[in-house]
Short mmCIF file of C-alpha atoms in Angstrom, two decimals:
data_model
loop_
_atom_site.label_atom_id
_atom_site.label_comp_id
_atom_site.label_asym_id
_atom_site.label_seq_id
_atom_site.Cartn_x
_atom_site.Cartn_y
_atom_site.Cartn_z
CA MET A 1 1.47 18.65 21.04
CA GLY A 2 4.43 16.54 19.82
CA SER A 3 3.65 13.28 17.61
CA THR A 4 -0.16 14.00 17.68
CA ILE A 5 0.33 16.72 15.67
CA ALA A 6 2.66 14.36 13.22
CA THR A 7 -0.14 11.81 13.29
CA PHE A 8 -2.82 14.03 12.15
CA THR A 9 -0.68 15.31 9.63
CA THR A 10 0.25 12.57 8.18
CA ASN A 11 -2.47 10.06 8.81
CA THR A 12 -5.46 12.06 7.76
CA HIS A 13 -7.00 12.94 4.58
CA MET A 14 -6.54 16.97 4.41
CA ARG A 15 -9.78 18.95 4.04
CA GLY A 16 -9.88 22.58 2.72
CA THR A 17 -8.02 24.40 -0.02
CA PRO A 18 -5.27 22.30 -2.09
CA ARG A 19 -2.60 24.93 -0.92
CA LEU A 20 -3.62 24.43 2.78
CA ALA A 21 -3.66 20.74 2.51
CA ARG A 22 -0.54 20.86 1.32
CA SER A 23 1.26 23.38 3.54
CA LEU A 24 -0.30 20.92 6.94
CA VAL A 25 1.15 17.97 5.32
CA ALA A 26 4.43 19.72 4.49
CA ILE A 27 4.73 20.79 8.28
CA GLY A 28 3.90 17.84 9.68
CA ASN A 29 6.45 15.95 7.41
CA VAL A 30 9.25 18.32 8.95
CA TYR A 31 7.97 18.03 12.41
CA ARG A 32 7.78 13.81 12.13
CA ARG A 33 11.52 14.03 10.92
CA LEU A 34 12.44 16.18 14.42
CA LEU A 35 10.37 14.19 16.62
CA THR A 36 11.85 11.19 15.12
CA ALA A 37 15.12 12.46 15.93
CA VAL A 38 14.61 13.31 19.35
CA LEU A 39 12.69 9.91 20.28
CA GLY A 40 15.29 8.40 19.29
CA ILE A 41 17.31 10.02 21.64
CA ILE A 42 15.54 9.60 24.58
CA GLY A 43 14.54 6.11 23.77
CA PRO A 44 11.36 4.15 24.51
CA ARG A 45 10.21 4.16 28.11
CA ALA A 46 10.58 7.92 27.70
CA GLY A 47 9.27 8.07 24.12
CA TYR A 48 6.29 6.21 24.87
CA ALA A 49 5.45 7.96 28.04
CA VAL A 50 5.41 11.69 26.20
CA THR A 51 3.66 10.49 23.17
CA ALA A 52 0.89 9.28 25.62
CA MET A 53 0.77 12.24 27.32
CA LEU A 54 0.94 14.49 24.10
CA ALA A 55 -2.05 12.45 22.68
CA ARG A 56 -4.23 12.28 26.23
CA LEU A 57 -3.84 15.96 26.01
CA LEU A 58 -4.69 16.63 22.36
CA TYR A 59 -7.75 14.18 23.12
CA ARG A 60 -9.22 15.81 25.82
CA ALA A 61 -8.95 19.41 24.20
CA PHE A 62 -10.59 18.40 20.80
CA GLU A 63 -13.97 17.40 21.03
CA PRO A 64 -14.18 15.91 17.23
CA PHE A 65 -11.78 13.27 18.48
CA ARG A 66 -13.50 12.19 21.29
CA GLU A 67 -16.74 12.14 19.42
CA ARG A 68 -15.06 9.83 16.83
CA SER A 69 -12.75 7.60 19.10
CA GLU A 70 -16.15 7.07 21.24
CA ALA A 71 -18.68 6.39 17.99
CA GLN A 72 -16.28 3.74 16.47
CA CYS A 73 -15.84 1.96 19.89
CA ARG A 74 -19.44 1.79 20.59
CA ALA A 75 -19.92 0.58 17.12
CA ALA A 76 -16.82 -1.98 17.55
CA LEU A 77 -17.79 -3.07 21.39
CA GLY A 78 -21.42 -2.20 22.09
CA GLY A 79 -23.50 -4.69 23.98
CA ARG A 80 -20.09 -6.44 25.14
CA VAL A 81 -18.62 -3.73 27.72
CA PRO A 82 -20.73 -1.66 30.19
CA SER A 83 -21.30 1.77 28.35
CA GLU A 84 -19.48 3.83 31.16
CA ASP A 85 -16.37 1.98 30.18
CA ILE A 86 -16.62 3.50 26.50
CA PRO A 87 -14.90 6.74 27.20
CA ARG A 88 -11.81 5.34 28.90
CA ILE A 89 -11.71 2.52 26.10
CA ALA A 90 -11.99 5.07 23.30
CA GLU A 91 -9.19 7.53 24.90
CA GLN A 92 -7.00 4.56 25.86
CA GLY A 93 -7.72 3.46 21.41
CA PHE A 94 -6.50 6.91 20.54
CA ILE A 95 -3.25 6.49 22.28
CA HIS A 96 -2.61 3.10 21.15
CA ARG A 97 -2.95 5.18 17.31
CA ILE A 98 -0.30 7.89 18.25
CA TRP A 99 1.72 4.92 19.44
CA ASN A 100 1.75 2.96 16.34
CA LEU A 101 3.40 6.17 14.86
CA ALA A 102 5.97 6.39 17.65
CA ASP A 103 6.78 2.66 16.88
CA LEU A 104 8.12 3.74 13.45
CA MET A 105 10.11 6.90 14.68
CA LEU A 106 11.67 4.84 17.60
CA ALA A 107 12.67 1.88 15.24
CA ASP A 108 14.15 4.23 12.51
CA ARG A 109 17.29 4.69 14.94
CA LEU A 110 17.03 2.30 17.55
CA LEU A 111 15.75 -1.14 15.76
CA HIS A 112 18.56 -3.16 13.80
CA PRO A 113 19.80 -7.05 13.53
CA GLY A 114 22.12 -6.07 16.38
CA THR A 115 19.21 -5.02 18.68
CA PHE A 116 15.82 -6.25 17.88
CA ALA A 117 16.12 -8.82 20.49
CA ARG A 118 16.56 -6.73 23.12
CA TYR A 119 13.52 -4.80 21.95
CA GLY A 120 11.16 -8.34 22.23
CA GLY A 121 11.90 -9.30 18.39
CA ARG A 122 12.95 -12.80 18.88
CA ILE A 123 10.66 -15.08 17.81
CA ALA A 124 9.90 -18.04 20.04
CA GLU A 125 11.68 -21.26 18.78
CA ARG A 126 8.79 -23.52 18.86
CA GLU A 127 7.10 -21.04 16.13
CA MET A 128 10.37 -20.93 14.24
CA ASP A 129 10.48 -24.88 14.05
CA LEU A 130 6.86 -24.74 12.76
CA MET A 131 7.95 -22.38 9.99
CA ARG A 132 10.87 -23.87 9.26
CA GLU A 133 8.79 -27.34 9.01
CA ALA A 134 6.33 -25.56 6.67
CA ARG A 135 8.95 -23.97 4.51
CA ARG A 136 10.84 -27.90 4.26
CA ARG A 137 7.81 -29.01 2.83
CA GLY A 138 6.93 -26.50 0.66
CA ARG A 139 4.03 -25.31 2.12
CA PRO A 140 2.64 -21.48 1.97
CA VAL A 141 2.67 -19.75 5.31
CA ILE A 142 0.33 -16.42 6.33
CA PHE A 143 1.18 -14.18 8.59
CA VAL A 144 -2.00 -11.94 10.17
CA THR A 145 -1.52 -9.36 12.34
CA ALA A 146 -4.39 -6.87 14.08
CA TYR A 147 -4.52 -3.26 14.65
CA HIS A 148 -3.06 -3.25 17.67
CA GLY A 149 0.40 -2.98 19.09
CA PRO A 150 3.48 -2.58 16.79
CA PHE A 151 1.75 -4.11 14.07
CA ASP A 152 4.25 -1.77 11.35
CA LEU A 153 7.10 -3.63 12.57
CA LEU A 154 6.09 -7.16 11.36
CA PRO A 155 7.83 -7.38 8.28
CA VAL A 156 11.00 -5.67 10.16
CA PHE A 157 10.51 -8.51 12.86
CA LEU A 158 10.11 -11.37 10.31
CA GLY A 159 12.94 -10.38 8.60
CA PHE A 160 15.70 -10.16 11.36
CA ASN A 161 14.25 -13.73 12.34
CA GLY A 162 15.31 -15.04 9.20
CA ILE A 163 11.90 -15.17 7.59
CA ARG A 164 11.52 -13.45 4.27
CA ALA A 165 7.90 -13.08 3.53
CA GLY A 166 6.25 -10.72 0.78
CA VAL A 167 4.06 -8.35 3.01
CA ILE A 168 0.85 -6.71 1.88
CA TYR A 169 0.13 -2.85 2.61
CA ARG A 170 -1.95 -0.03 1.84
CA PRO A 171 -0.06 2.86 0.38
CA HIS A 172 -0.36 5.62 2.18
CA PRO A 173 -1.66 9.28 0.48
CA ASN A 174 1.07 11.19 2.05
CA ALA A 175 4.20 10.34 -0.28
CA ASP A 176 7.01 11.58 2.13
CA TYR A 177 5.40 9.38 4.88
CA ASP A 178 4.81 6.15 2.75
CA ALA A 179 8.33 6.82 2.10
CA PHE A 180 9.51 6.85 5.63
CA ARG A 181 7.25 3.89 6.81
CA ARG A 182 8.50 1.63 3.63
CA ARG A 183 11.88 2.31 4.63
CA VAL A 184 11.47 1.31 8.09
CA ARG A 185 9.15 -1.73 7.34
CA GLY A 186 11.47 -3.00 4.65
CA ARG A 187 15.15 -2.85 6.38
CA GLY A 188 14.44 -6.49 7.11
CA GLY A 189 14.34 -7.70 3.72
CA CYS A 190 11.26 -8.67 3.26
CA GLU A 191 9.31 -7.74 0.10
CA LEU A 192 6.83 -4.87 0.65
CA ILE A 193 3.99 -5.56 -1.80
CA PRO A 194 1.09 -2.74 -2.45
CA VAL A 195 -2.23 -4.14 -1.93
CA GLN A 196 -2.88 -2.95 -5.80
CA ARG A 197 -0.59 -5.48 -6.51
CA ALA A 198 -1.48 -8.06 -4.06
CA ALA A 199 -4.25 -10.34 -6.28
CA GLU A 200 -1.04 -11.01 -8.98
CA ARG A 201 1.83 -11.04 -5.98
CA VAL A 202 0.24 -13.18 -3.62
CA GLY A 203 -0.68 -16.03 -5.81
CA GLN A 204 2.66 -16.29 -6.98
CA LEU A 205 4.48 -16.32 -3.57
CA LEU A 206 1.75 -19.22 -2.23
CA ALA A 207 2.14 -21.48 -5.12
CA GLY A 208 5.79 -21.26 -4.67
CA GLY A 209 5.22 -22.51 -0.81
CA GLY A 210 6.65 -19.05 0.22
CA ALA A 211 5.03 -16.99 3.04
CA VAL A 212 3.07 -14.24 2.75
CA ALA A 213 2.33 -11.09 5.78
CA ILE A 214 -0.79 -8.84 5.82
CA VAL A 215 0.21 -5.70 7.81
CA ALA A 216 -3.14 -4.30 8.83
CA ASP A 217 -3.30 -0.90 7.35
#
């Protein structure tokens, strides 16, 4: 089940005995490293297609995933979209959760200063001019990204475009996965700020006319 197994052993709290939980997390960590290597070789187009297929198989095979995803979708969209569209939207939302992990895996090998523009990471010059003007005037800037698309890569793209920001994130309880995610997110040179330190550090950055980014963990 590929990245779907890796995702749910890194992104969910494991219930059961501590020994079983530790074993499952350890297996997921090993599998994630192997899958990262594979996706780095086959590239983004094939990588997203494969992980979408595996996510769809897992979603349709395990009822608890469908029930939870559809319940969340109804809570967010109830009354705003036809009820018969909820199952389709919920399934696609589940696939996007898997793609969040695929983003990091692909970026680990493929995303660096020499390639980021090729993958759509270049910020438009108009927006860059606005940010340069804000910095010139000493005005603070806050970047916010939604829980959609490659939000994990916000600090990477900011840094590669020459924007240094303090990036607020929520540490993950899986220390191995958290270290992997911090390493990828931090390669653009942005300062990573755990949410526990945000109140103190964000005030310092904004008071000095700096930039702050909020990653929707």
